[in-house]
Amino acid sequence: MTDTMIAIIGGSGIYEIDGLEDAKWQSVDSPFGTPSDQILTGTLDGVKMAFLPRHGRGHVHSPTSVPYRANIDALKRLGVTDIVSVSAVGSFREEMAPGDFVIVDQFIDRTFAREKSFFGPGLVAHVSVAHPTCPRLSDACETAARDQGINVHRDGTYLAMEGPQFSTLAESKMYRESWGADVIGMTNMPEAKLAREAEICYASVAMVTDYDSWHPDHGEVDVTQIIATLMGNADKARGMVARLPALLGADRAPCSYGCDRALEHAILTAPEKRDPAMVEKLSAVAGRVLG
């Protein structure tokens, strides 16, 4: 058993955890750069918690400039075992209406201007992201959301686009009709991939704010409308987060889906060929298997 530590990575509209005890903002150094912001830590119902504003307080990072590697590395250094991503999305499905939440289980990664791995020359690894989210953690998020009275949908596919612009109408129709995506956002990739490399369980809670641009009755995305829906979603999200400690508990057994052992057979570089500088850089992310 280890201590559970839940991290909430808050997207647009989510900037705090209600009821956090012994709360303090702290800076965490990472060899992958400076995280988006300081990290808020404390306890909630006896469970360790951390909160990281993905875009920084005041929304200073675009989806492309978010320092994803530094963020995940910093959370790993704090002892985080479980990450819940909370982010705003557009919907490709009539039934996934603005104000609803979607528990994501799959991604289509269309980003192209971001560093997507902790590994590289001198220390090569390949992890499986066939199932990029943790079902155990997703179950807890679904239960917490339903207990909060949120209309929640399970098992959606998230199309991650580079942004910062919203989709063209042609793209929106393609993603919805040909590719089978359910929601669209700009921030869960490479975040989910990096969490897997860092052996941290990851769940994605997508908060629907709009219908993207495909919907004939809604037209193009309106930022004013999105912000209004965001505020309501943020209140719901904080209520959901408040229920997670009781569901996950303070003591944590190994993940039954193996998220916390993703690097077990992933590193291919022979020990004698590993770059010492890379080994040091990955001391938090991969220290368990590098020794």
mmCIF file of N, CA and C in Angstrom, residues 107-219:
data_model
loop_
_atom_site.group_PDB
_atom_site.id
_atom_site.type_symbol
_atom_site.label_atom_id
_atom_site.label_comp_id
_atom_site.label_asym_id
_atom_site.label_seq_id
_atom_site.Cartn_x
_atom_site.Cartn_y
_atom_site.Cartn_z
ATOM 1 N N PHE A 107 -8.571 8.757 -27.197
ATOM 2 C CA PHE A 107 -8.128 10.017 -27.789
ATOM 3 C C PHE A 107 -7.735 9.817 -29.246
ATOM 4 N N ILE A 108 -7.936 10.848 -30.041
ATOM 5 C CA ILE A 108 -7.332 10.979 -31.365
ATOM 6 C C ILE A 108 -6.446 12.219 -31.277
ATOM 7 N N ASP A 109 -5.154 12.021 -31.439
ATOM 8 C CA ASP A 109 -4.194 13.099 -31.217
ATOM 9 C C ASP A 109 -3.860 13.797 -32.537
ATOM 10 N N ARG A 110 -4.352 15.034 -32.672
ATOM 11 C CA ARG A 110 -4.075 15.831 -33.875
ATOM 12 C C ARG A 110 -3.137 16.990 -33.560
ATOM 13 N N THR A 111 -2.512 16.982 -32.394
ATOM 14 C CA THR A 111 -1.551 18.038 -32.062
ATOM 15 C C THR A 111 -0.238 17.763 -32.781
ATOM 16 N N PHE A 112 0.541 18.825 -33.030
ATOM 17 C CA PHE A 112 1.781 18.630 -33.800
ATOM 18 C C PHE A 112 2.927 19.529 -33.342
ATOM 19 N N ALA A 113 2.695 20.436 -32.397
ATOM 20 C CA ALA A 113 3.736 21.398 -32.026
ATOM 21 C C ALA A 113 4.153 21.245 -30.561
ATOM 22 N N ARG A 114 4.094 20.013 -30.038
ATOM 23 C CA ARG A 114 4.361 19.790 -28.618
ATOM 24 C C ARG A 114 5.314 18.623 -28.414
ATOM 25 N N GLU A 115 6.111 18.706 -27.364
ATOM 26 C CA GLU A 115 6.948 17.575 -26.972
ATOM 27 C C GLU A 115 6.047 16.513 -26.349
ATOM 28 N N LYS A 116 6.105 15.283 -26.892
ATOM 29 C CA LYS A 116 5.120 14.279 -26.497
ATOM 30 C C LYS A 116 5.677 13.130 -25.671
ATOM 31 N N SER A 117 6.971 13.187 -25.347
ATOM 32 C CA SER A 117 7.558 12.102 -24.566
ATOM 33 C C SER A 117 8.659 12.634 -23.666
ATOM 34 N N PHE A 118 8.823 11.968 -22.529
ATOM 35 C CA PHE A 118 9.957 12.272 -21.651
ATOM 36 C C PHE A 118 11.237 11.629 -22.191
ATOM 37 N N PHE A 119 11.084 10.589 -22.982
ATOM 38 C CA PHE A 119 12.215 9.803 -23.451
ATOM 39 C C PHE A 119 12.723 10.322 -24.792
ATOM 40 N N GLY A 120 13.932 9.868 -25.189
ATOM 41 C CA GLY A 120 14.507 10.326 -26.436
ATOM 42 C C GLY A 120 15.871 9.712 -26.650
ATOM 43 N N PRO A 121 16.696 10.317 -27.484
ATOM 44 C CA PRO A 121 18.032 9.774 -27.759
ATOM 45 C C PRO A 121 18.827 9.566 -26.467
ATOM 46 N N GLY A 122 19.391 8.386 -26.326
ATOM 47 C CA GLY A 122 20.153 8.053 -25.128
ATOM 48 C C GLY A 122 19.346 7.286 -24.100
ATOM 49 N N LEU A 123 18.031 7.338 -24.217
ATOM 50 C CA LEU A 123 17.159 6.572 -23.321
ATOM 51 C C LEU A 123 15.791 6.461 -24.007
ATOM 52 N N VAL A 124 15.616 5.346 -24.707
ATOM 53 C CA VAL A 124 14.436 5.155 -25.547
ATOM 54 C C VAL A 124 13.437 4.241 -24.848
ATOM 55 N N ALA A 125 12.168 4.619 -24.890
ATOM 56 C CA ALA A 125 11.116 3.794 -24.303
ATOM 57 C C ALA A 125 9.850 3.916 -25.132
ATOM 58 N N HIS A 126 9.069 2.850 -25.132
ATOM 59 C CA HIS A 126 7.786 2.826 -25.832
ATOM 60 C C HIS A 126 6.730 2.267 -24.871
ATOM 61 N N VAL A 127 5.784 3.099 -24.459
ATOM 62 C CA VAL A 127 4.707 2.622 -23.589
ATOM 63 C C VAL A 127 3.438 2.421 -24.404
ATOM 64 N N SER A 128 2.584 1.562 -23.933
ATOM 65 C CA SER A 128 1.297 1.345 -24.589
ATOM 66 C C SER A 128 0.291 2.399 -24.121
ATOM 67 N N VAL A 129 -0.387 3.016 -25.098
ATOM 68 C CA VAL A 129 -1.504 3.894 -24.774
ATOM 69 C C VAL A 129 -2.759 3.417 -25.501
ATOM 70 N N ALA A 130 -2.837 2.105 -25.721
ATOM 71 C CA ALA A 130 -4.035 1.542 -26.339
ATOM 72 C C ALA A 130 -5.276 1.920 -25.539
ATOM 73 N N HIS A 131 -5.117 1.898 -24.237
ATOM 74 C CA HIS A 131 -6.187 2.316 -23.327
ATOM 75 C C HIS A 131 -5.608 3.423 -22.454
ATOM 76 N N PRO A 132 -5.691 4.675 -22.912
ATOM 77 C CA PRO A 132 -4.928 5.770 -22.312
ATOM 78 C C PRO A 132 -5.453 6.325 -20.993
ATOM 79 N N THR A 133 -6.652 5.923 -20.592
ATOM 80 C CA THR A 133 -7.173 6.370 -19.302
ATOM 81 C C THR A 133 -7.357 5.169 -18.384
ATOM 82 N N CYS A 134 -7.423 5.435 -17.097
ATOM 83 C CA CYS A 134 -7.521 4.379 -16.089
ATOM 84 C C CYS A 134 -8.998 4.104 -15.775
ATOM 85 N N PRO A 135 -9.501 2.902 -16.047
ATOM 86 C CA PRO A 135 -10.906 2.604 -15.756
ATOM 87 C C PRO A 135 -11.270 2.751 -14.283
ATOM 88 N N ARG A 136 -10.345 2.383 -13.391
ATOM 89 C CA ARG A 136 -10.616 2.498 -11.956
ATOM 90 C C ARG A 136 -10.843 3.947 -11.564
ATOM 91 N N LEU A 137 -9.969 4.828 -12.038
ATOM 92 C CA LEU A 137 -10.088 6.243 -11.719
ATOM 93 C C LEU A 137 -11.289 6.863 -12.437
ATOM 94 N N SER A 138 -11.543 6.415 -13.655
ATOM 95 C CA SER A 138 -12.708 6.904 -14.395
ATOM 96 C C SER A 138 -14.004 6.510 -13.701
ATOM 97 N N ASP A 139 -14.045 5.290 -13.141
ATOM 98 C CA ASP A 139 -15.223 4.861 -12.381
ATOM 99 C C ASP A 139 -15.504 5.810 -11.224
ATOM 100 N N ALA A 140 -14.437 6.183 -10.510
ATOM 101 C CA ALA A 140 -14.600 7.085 -9.366
ATOM 102 C C ALA A 140 -15.119 8.442 -9.826
ATOM 103 N N CYS A 141 -14.595 8.938 -10.946
ATOM 104 C CA CYS A 141 -15.052 10.233 -11.470
ATOM 105 C C CYS A 141 -16.514 10.173 -11.882
ATOM 106 N N GLU A 142 -16.902 9.081 -12.522
ATOM 107 C CA GLU A 142 -18.308 8.932 -12.931
ATOM 108 C C GLU A 142 -19.230 8.912 -11.720
ATOM 109 N N THR A 143 -18.859 8.130 -10.714
ATOM 110 C CA THR A 143 -19.684 8.052 -9.506
ATOM 111 C C THR A 143 -19.782 9.411 -8.826
ATOM 112 N N ALA A 144 -18.650 10.098 -8.704
ATOM 113 C CA ALA A 144 -18.633 11.414 -8.057
ATOM 114 C C ALA A 144 -19.497 12.410 -8.822
ATOM 115 N N ALA A 145 -19.430 12.351 -10.150
ATOM 116 C CA ALA A 145 -20.225 13.269 -10.968
ATOM 117 C C ALA A 145 -21.713 12.983 -10.824
ATOM 118 N N ARG A 146 -22.082 11.711 -10.852
ATOM 119 C CA ARG A 146 -23.500 11.360 -10.717
ATOM 120 C C ARG A 146 -24.019 11.730 -9.330
ATOM 121 N N ASP A 147 -23.203 11.524 -8.308
ATOM 122 C CA ASP A 147 -23.599 11.895 -6.949
ATOM 123 C C ASP A 147 -23.816 13.396 -6.821
ATOM 124 N N GLN A 148 -23.137 14.149 -7.661
ATOM 125 C CA GLN A 148 -23.267 15.603 -7.672
ATOM 126 C C GLN A 148 -24.475 16.051 -8.500
ATOM 127 N N GLY A 149 -25.156 15.096 -9.131
ATOM 128 C CA GLY A 149 -26.320 15.432 -9.933
ATOM 129 C C GLY A 149 -25.988 15.890 -11.339
ATOM 130 N N ILE A 150 -24.781 15.592 -11.787
ATOM 131 C CA ILE A 150 -24.345 16.008 -13.123
ATOM 132 C C ILE A 150 -24.820 14.983 -14.147
ATOM 133 N N ASN A 151 -25.248 15.451 -15.299
ATOM 134 C CA ASN A 151 -25.579 14.552 -16.406
ATOM 135 C C ASN A 151 -24.267 14.126 -17.055
ATOM 136 N N VAL A 152 -23.890 12.866 -16.868
ATOM 137 C CA VAL A 152 -22.566 12.412 -17.278
ATOM 138 C C VAL A 152 -22.679 11.266 -18.270
ATOM 139 N N HIS A 153 -21.796 11.297 -19.269
ATOM 140 C CA HIS A 153 -21.736 10.253 -20.286
ATOM 141 C C HIS A 153 -20.415 9.502 -20.128
ATOM 142 N N ARG A 154 -20.454 8.203 -20.277
ATOM 143 C CA ARG A 154 -19.264 7.386 -20.089
ATOM 144 C C ARG A 154 -18.697 6.941 -21.434
ATOM 145 N N ASP A 155 -17.377 6.883 -21.513
ATOM 146 C CA ASP A 155 -16.647 6.329 -22.649
ATOM 147 C C ASP A 155 -16.835 7.151 -23.918
ATOM 148 N N GLY A 156 -16.193 8.304 -23.952
ATOM 149 C CA GLY A 156 -16.208 9.153 -25.129
ATOM 150 C C GLY A 156 -14.818 9.257 -25.734
ATOM 151 N N THR A 157 -14.768 9.525 -27.028
ATOM 152 C CA THR A 157 -13.500 9.741 -27.728
ATOM 153 C C THR A 157 -13.242 11.232 -27.882
ATOM 154 N N TYR A 158 -12.090 11.659 -27.415
ATOM 155 C CA TYR A 158 -11.690 13.072 -27.385
ATOM 156 C C TYR A 158 -10.729 13.327 -28.544
ATOM 157 N N LEU A 159 -11.105 14.247 -29.429
ATOM 158 C CA LEU A 159 -10.238 14.681 -30.512
ATOM 159 C C LEU A 159 -9.414 15.854 -30.007
ATOM 160 N N ALA A 160 -8.099 15.660 -29.921
ATOM 161 C CA ALA A 160 -7.207 16.733 -29.449
ATOM 162 C C ALA A 160 -6.641 17.469 -30.648
ATOM 163 N N MET A 161 -6.977 18.756 -30.771
ATOM 164 C CA MET A 161 -6.478 19.574 -31.875
ATOM 165 C C MET A 161 -5.441 20.552 -31.337
ATOM 166 N N GLU A 162 -4.594 21.063 -32.233
ATOM 167 C CA GLU A 162 -3.535 21.962 -31.791
ATOM 168 C C GLU A 162 -4.075 23.296 -31.304
ATOM 169 N N GLY A 163 -5.043 23.878 -32.040
ATOM 170 C CA GLY A 163 -5.533 25.191 -31.661
ATOM 171 C C GLY A 163 -4.486 26.259 -31.975
ATOM 172 N N PRO A 164 -4.677 27.481 -31.460
ATOM 173 C CA PRO A 164 -5.736 27.893 -30.541
ATOM 174 C C PRO A 164 -7.060 28.214 -31.223
ATOM 175 N N GLN A 165 -7.094 28.175 -32.557
ATOM 176 C CA GLN A 165 -8.344 28.435 -33.250
ATOM 177 C C GLN A 165 -9.288 27.242 -33.087
ATOM 178 N N PHE A 166 -10.591 27.511 -33.188
ATOM 179 C CA PHE A 166 -11.569 26.437 -33.191
ATOM 180 C C PHE A 166 -11.630 25.815 -34.595
ATOM 181 N N SER A 167 -12.359 24.725 -34.727
ATOM 182 C CA SER A 167 -12.426 23.985 -35.990
ATOM 183 C C SER A 167 -13.116 24.771 -37.096
ATOM 184 N N THR A 168 -12.719 24.468 -38.332
ATOM 185 C CA THR A 168 -13.531 24.893 -39.465
ATOM 186 C C THR A 168 -14.752 23.982 -39.514
ATOM 187 N N LEU A 169 -15.766 24.399 -40.247
ATOM 188 C CA LEU A 169 -16.965 23.573 -40.377
ATOM 189 C C LEU A 169 -16.622 22.232 -41.024
ATOM 190 N N ALA A 170 -15.760 22.248 -42.043
ATOM 191 C CA ALA A 170 -15.374 21.006 -42.715
ATOM 192 C C ALA A 170 -14.667 20.054 -41.748
ATOM 193 N N GLU A 171 -13.750 20.587 -40.930
ATOM 194 C CA GLU A 171 -13.057 19.748 -39.944
ATOM 195 C C GLU A 171 -14.037 19.177 -38.939
ATOM 196 N N SER A 172 -14.931 20.031 -38.449
ATOM 197 C CA SER A 172 -15.893 19.591 -37.446
ATOM 198 C C SER A 172 -16.746 18.437 -37.971
ATOM 199 N N LYS A 173 -17.209 18.550 -39.210
ATOM 200 C CA LYS A 173 -18.011 17.473 -39.803
ATOM 201 C C LYS A 173 -17.193 16.203 -39.989
ATOM 202 N N MET A 174 -15.928 16.346 -40.380
ATOM 203 C CA MET A 174 -15.075 15.171 -40.571
ATOM 204 C C MET A 174 -14.837 14.447 -39.253
ATOM 205 N N TYR A 175 -14.464 15.203 -38.213
ATOM 206 C CA TYR A 175 -14.197 14.588 -36.918
ATOM 207 C C TYR A 175 -15.431 13.844 -36.398
ATOM 208 N N ARG A 176 -16.597 14.433 -36.632
ATOM 209 C CA ARG A 176 -17.850 13.855 -36.118
ATOM 210 C C ARG A 176 -18.323 12.677 -36.966
ATOM 211 N N GLU A 177 -18.337 12.844 -38.287
ATOM 212 C CA GLU A 177 -18.980 11.865 -39.150
ATOM 213 C C GLU A 177 -18.044 10.756 -39.616
ATOM 214 N N SER A 178 -16.815 11.102 -39.966
ATOM 215 C CA SER A 178 -15.881 10.112 -40.504
ATOM 216 C C SER A 178 -15.002 9.484 -39.431
ATOM 217 N N TRP A 179 -14.603 10.282 -38.470
ATOM 218 C CA TRP A 179 -13.652 9.803 -37.475
ATOM 219 C C TRP A 179 -14.314 9.273 -36.210
ATOM 220 N N GLY A 180 -15.563 9.587 -35.994
ATOM 221 C CA GLY A 180 -16.285 9.052 -34.842
ATOM 222 C C GLY A 180 -15.906 9.656 -33.507
ATOM 223 N N ALA A 181 -15.346 10.853 -33.510
ATOM 224 C CA ALA A 181 -15.021 11.512 -32.239
ATOM 225 C C ALA A 181 -16.312 11.998 -31.571
ATOM 226 N N ASP A 182 -16.271 12.091 -30.258
ATOM 227 C CA ASP A 182 -17.437 12.545 -29.482
ATOM 228 C C ASP A 182 -17.289 13.970 -28.983
ATOM 229 N N VAL A 183 -16.067 14.338 -28.577
ATOM 230 C CA VAL A 183 -15.809 15.687 -28.072
ATOM 231 C C VAL A 183 -14.487 16.176 -28.641
ATOM 232 N N ILE A 184 -14.287 17.484 -28.577
ATOM 233 C CA ILE A 184 -13.052 18.063 -29.103
ATOM 234 C C ILE A 184 -12.487 19.068 -28.116
ATOM 235 N N GLY A 185 -11.178 18.986 -27.910
ATOM 236 C CA GLY A 185 -10.493 19.905 -27.008
ATOM 237 C C GLY A 185 -9.069 20.124 -27.494
ATOM 238 N N MET A 186 -8.279 20.839 -26.682
ATOM 239 C CA MET A 186 -6.930 21.199 -27.122
ATOM 240 C C MET A 186 -5.832 20.820 -26.130
ATOM 241 N N THR A 187 -6.177 20.173 -25.014
ATOM 242 C CA THR A 187 -5.166 20.068 -23.957
ATOM 243 C C THR A 187 -4.889 18.669 -23.402
ATOM 244 N N ASN A 188 -5.681 17.672 -23.699
ATOM 245 C CA ASN A 188 -5.458 16.362 -23.064
ATOM 246 C C ASN A 188 -4.342 15.553 -23.713
ATOM 247 N N MET A 189 -3.847 16.032 -24.843
ATOM 248 C CA MET A 189 -2.672 15.437 -25.467
ATOM 249 C C MET A 189 -1.595 16.517 -25.581
ATOM 250 N N PRO A 190 -0.359 16.199 -25.195
ATOM 251 C CA PRO A 190 0.167 14.882 -24.823
ATOM 252 C C PRO A 190 0.042 14.552 -23.327
ATOM 253 N N GLU A 191 -0.783 15.296 -22.621
ATOM 254 C CA GLU A 191 -0.884 15.122 -21.167
ATOM 255 C C GLU A 191 -1.134 13.668 -20.762
ATOM 256 N N ALA A 192 -2.099 13.016 -21.426
ATOM 257 C CA ALA A 192 -2.419 11.633 -21.076
ATOM 258 C C ALA A 192 -1.260 10.692 -21.378
ATOM 259 N N LYS A 193 -0.579 10.922 -22.496
ATOM 260 C CA LYS A 193 0.571 10.078 -22.852
ATOM 261 C C LYS A 193 1.701 10.226 -21.828
ATOM 262 N N LEU A 194 1.939 11.447 -21.402
ATOM 263 C CA LEU A 194 3.012 11.700 -20.432
ATOM 264 C C LEU A 194 2.680 11.108 -19.069
ATOM 265 N N ALA A 195 1.409 11.172 -18.676
ATOM 266 C CA ALA A 195 1.004 10.555 -17.410
ATOM 267 C C ALA A 195 1.264 9.053 -17.449
ATOM 268 N N ARG A 196 1.001 8.431 -18.586
ATOM 269 C CA ARG A 196 1.254 6.993 -18.713
ATOM 270 C C ARG A 196 2.754 6.712 -18.612
ATOM 271 N N GLU A 197 3.579 7.535 -19.282
ATOM 272 C CA GLU A 197 5.034 7.341 -19.181
ATOM 273 C C GLU A 197 5.519 7.518 -17.751
ATOM 274 N N ALA A 198 4.853 8.388 -16.997
ATOM 275 C CA ALA A 198 5.246 8.636 -15.608
ATOM 276 C C ALA A 198 4.609 7.653 -14.634
ATOM 277 N N GLU A 199 3.876 6.677 -15.172
ATOM 278 C CA GLU A 199 3.222 5.636 -14.369
ATOM 279 C C GLU A 199 2.232 6.223 -13.361
ATOM 280 N N ILE A 200 1.483 7.211 -13.808
ATOM 281 C CA ILE A 200 0.435 7.825 -12.979
ATOM 282 C C ILE A 200 -0.913 7.521 -13.628
ATOM 283 N N CYS A 201 -1.866 7.023 -12.841
ATOM 284 C CA CYS A 201 -3.208 6.788 -13.356
ATOM 285 C C CYS A 201 -3.813 8.120 -13.798
ATOM 286 N N TYR A 202 -4.537 8.105 -14.916
ATOM 287 C CA TYR A 202 -5.052 9.330 -15.524
ATOM 288 C C TYR A 202 -6.502 9.128 -15.933
ATOM 289 N N ALA A 203 -7.346 10.077 -15.560
ATOM 290 C CA ALA A 203 -8.737 10.096 -16.015
ATOM 291 C C ALA A 203 -9.037 11.472 -16.576
ATOM 292 N N SER A 204 -9.880 11.505 -17.592
ATOM 293 C CA SER A 204 -10.229 12.756 -18.252
ATOM 294 C C SER A 204 -11.725 13.015 -18.107
ATOM 295 N N VAL A 205 -12.047 14.139 -17.473
ATOM 296 C CA VAL A 205 -13.434 14.572 -17.345
ATOM 297 C C VAL A 205 -13.618 15.790 -18.244
ATOM 298 N N ALA A 206 -14.356 15.603 -19.316
ATOM 299 C CA ALA A 206 -14.547 16.653 -20.316
ATOM 300 C C ALA A 206 -15.878 17.357 -20.052
ATOM 301 N N MET A 207 -15.819 18.661 -19.873
ATOM 302 C CA MET A 207 -17.012 19.463 -19.578
ATOM 303 C C MET A 207 -17.483 20.137 -20.871
ATOM 304 N N VAL A 208 -18.652 19.771 -21.340
ATOM 305 C CA VAL A 208 -19.138 20.280 -22.624
ATOM 306 C C VAL A 208 -19.596 21.736 -22.480
ATOM 307 N N THR A 209 -19.066 22.588 -23.351
ATOM 308 C CA THR A 209 -19.462 24.001 -23.338
ATOM 309 C C THR A 209 -20.231 24.419 -24.587
ATOM 310 N N ASP A 210 -20.120 23.626 -25.683
ATOM 311 C CA ASP A 210 -20.707 24.055 -26.953
ATOM 312 C C ASP A 210 -20.787 22.853 -27.886
ATOM 313 N N TYR A 211 -21.348 23.062 -29.074
ATOM 314 C CA TYR A 211 -21.466 22.010 -30.088
ATOM 315 C C TYR A 211 -20.443 22.165 -31.210
ATOM 316 N N ASP A 212 -19.296 22.768 -30.926
ATOM 317 C CA ASP A 212 -18.301 23.012 -31.960
ATOM 318 C C ASP A 212 -19.001 23.757 -33.099
ATOM 319 N N SER A 213 -18.704 23.454 -34.363
ATOM 320 C CA SER A 213 -19.333 24.230 -35.450
ATOM 321 C C SER A 213 -20.213 23.383 -36.369
ATOM 322 N N TRP A 214 -20.365 22.088 -36.082
ATOM 323 C CA TRP A 214 -21.122 21.203 -36.965
ATOM 324 C C TRP A 214 -22.624 21.376 -36.839
ATOM 325 N N HIS A 215 -23.095 21.812 -35.676
ATOM 326 C CA HIS A 215 -24.531 21.776 -35.374
ATOM 327 C C HIS A 215 -25.277 22.851 -36.165
ATOM 328 N N PRO A 216 -26.281 22.473 -36.968
ATOM 329 C CA PRO A 216 -26.975 23.453 -37.813
ATOM 330 C C PRO A 216 -27.750 24.516 -37.040
ATOM 331 N N ASP A 217 -28.095 24.214 -35.794
ATOM 332 C CA ASP A 217 -28.873 25.173 -35.006
ATOM 333 C C ASP A 217 -28.018 26.058 -34.112
ATOM 334 N N HIS A 218 -26.718 25.817 -34.097
ATOM 335 C CA HIS A 218 -25.858 26.574 -33.185
ATOM 336 C C HIS A 218 -24.765 27.367 -33.898
ATOM 337 N N GLY A 219 -24.433 26.990 -35.123
ATOM 338 C CA GLY A 219 -23.463 27.770 -35.885
ATOM 339 C C GLY A 219 -22.070 27.729 -35.293
#
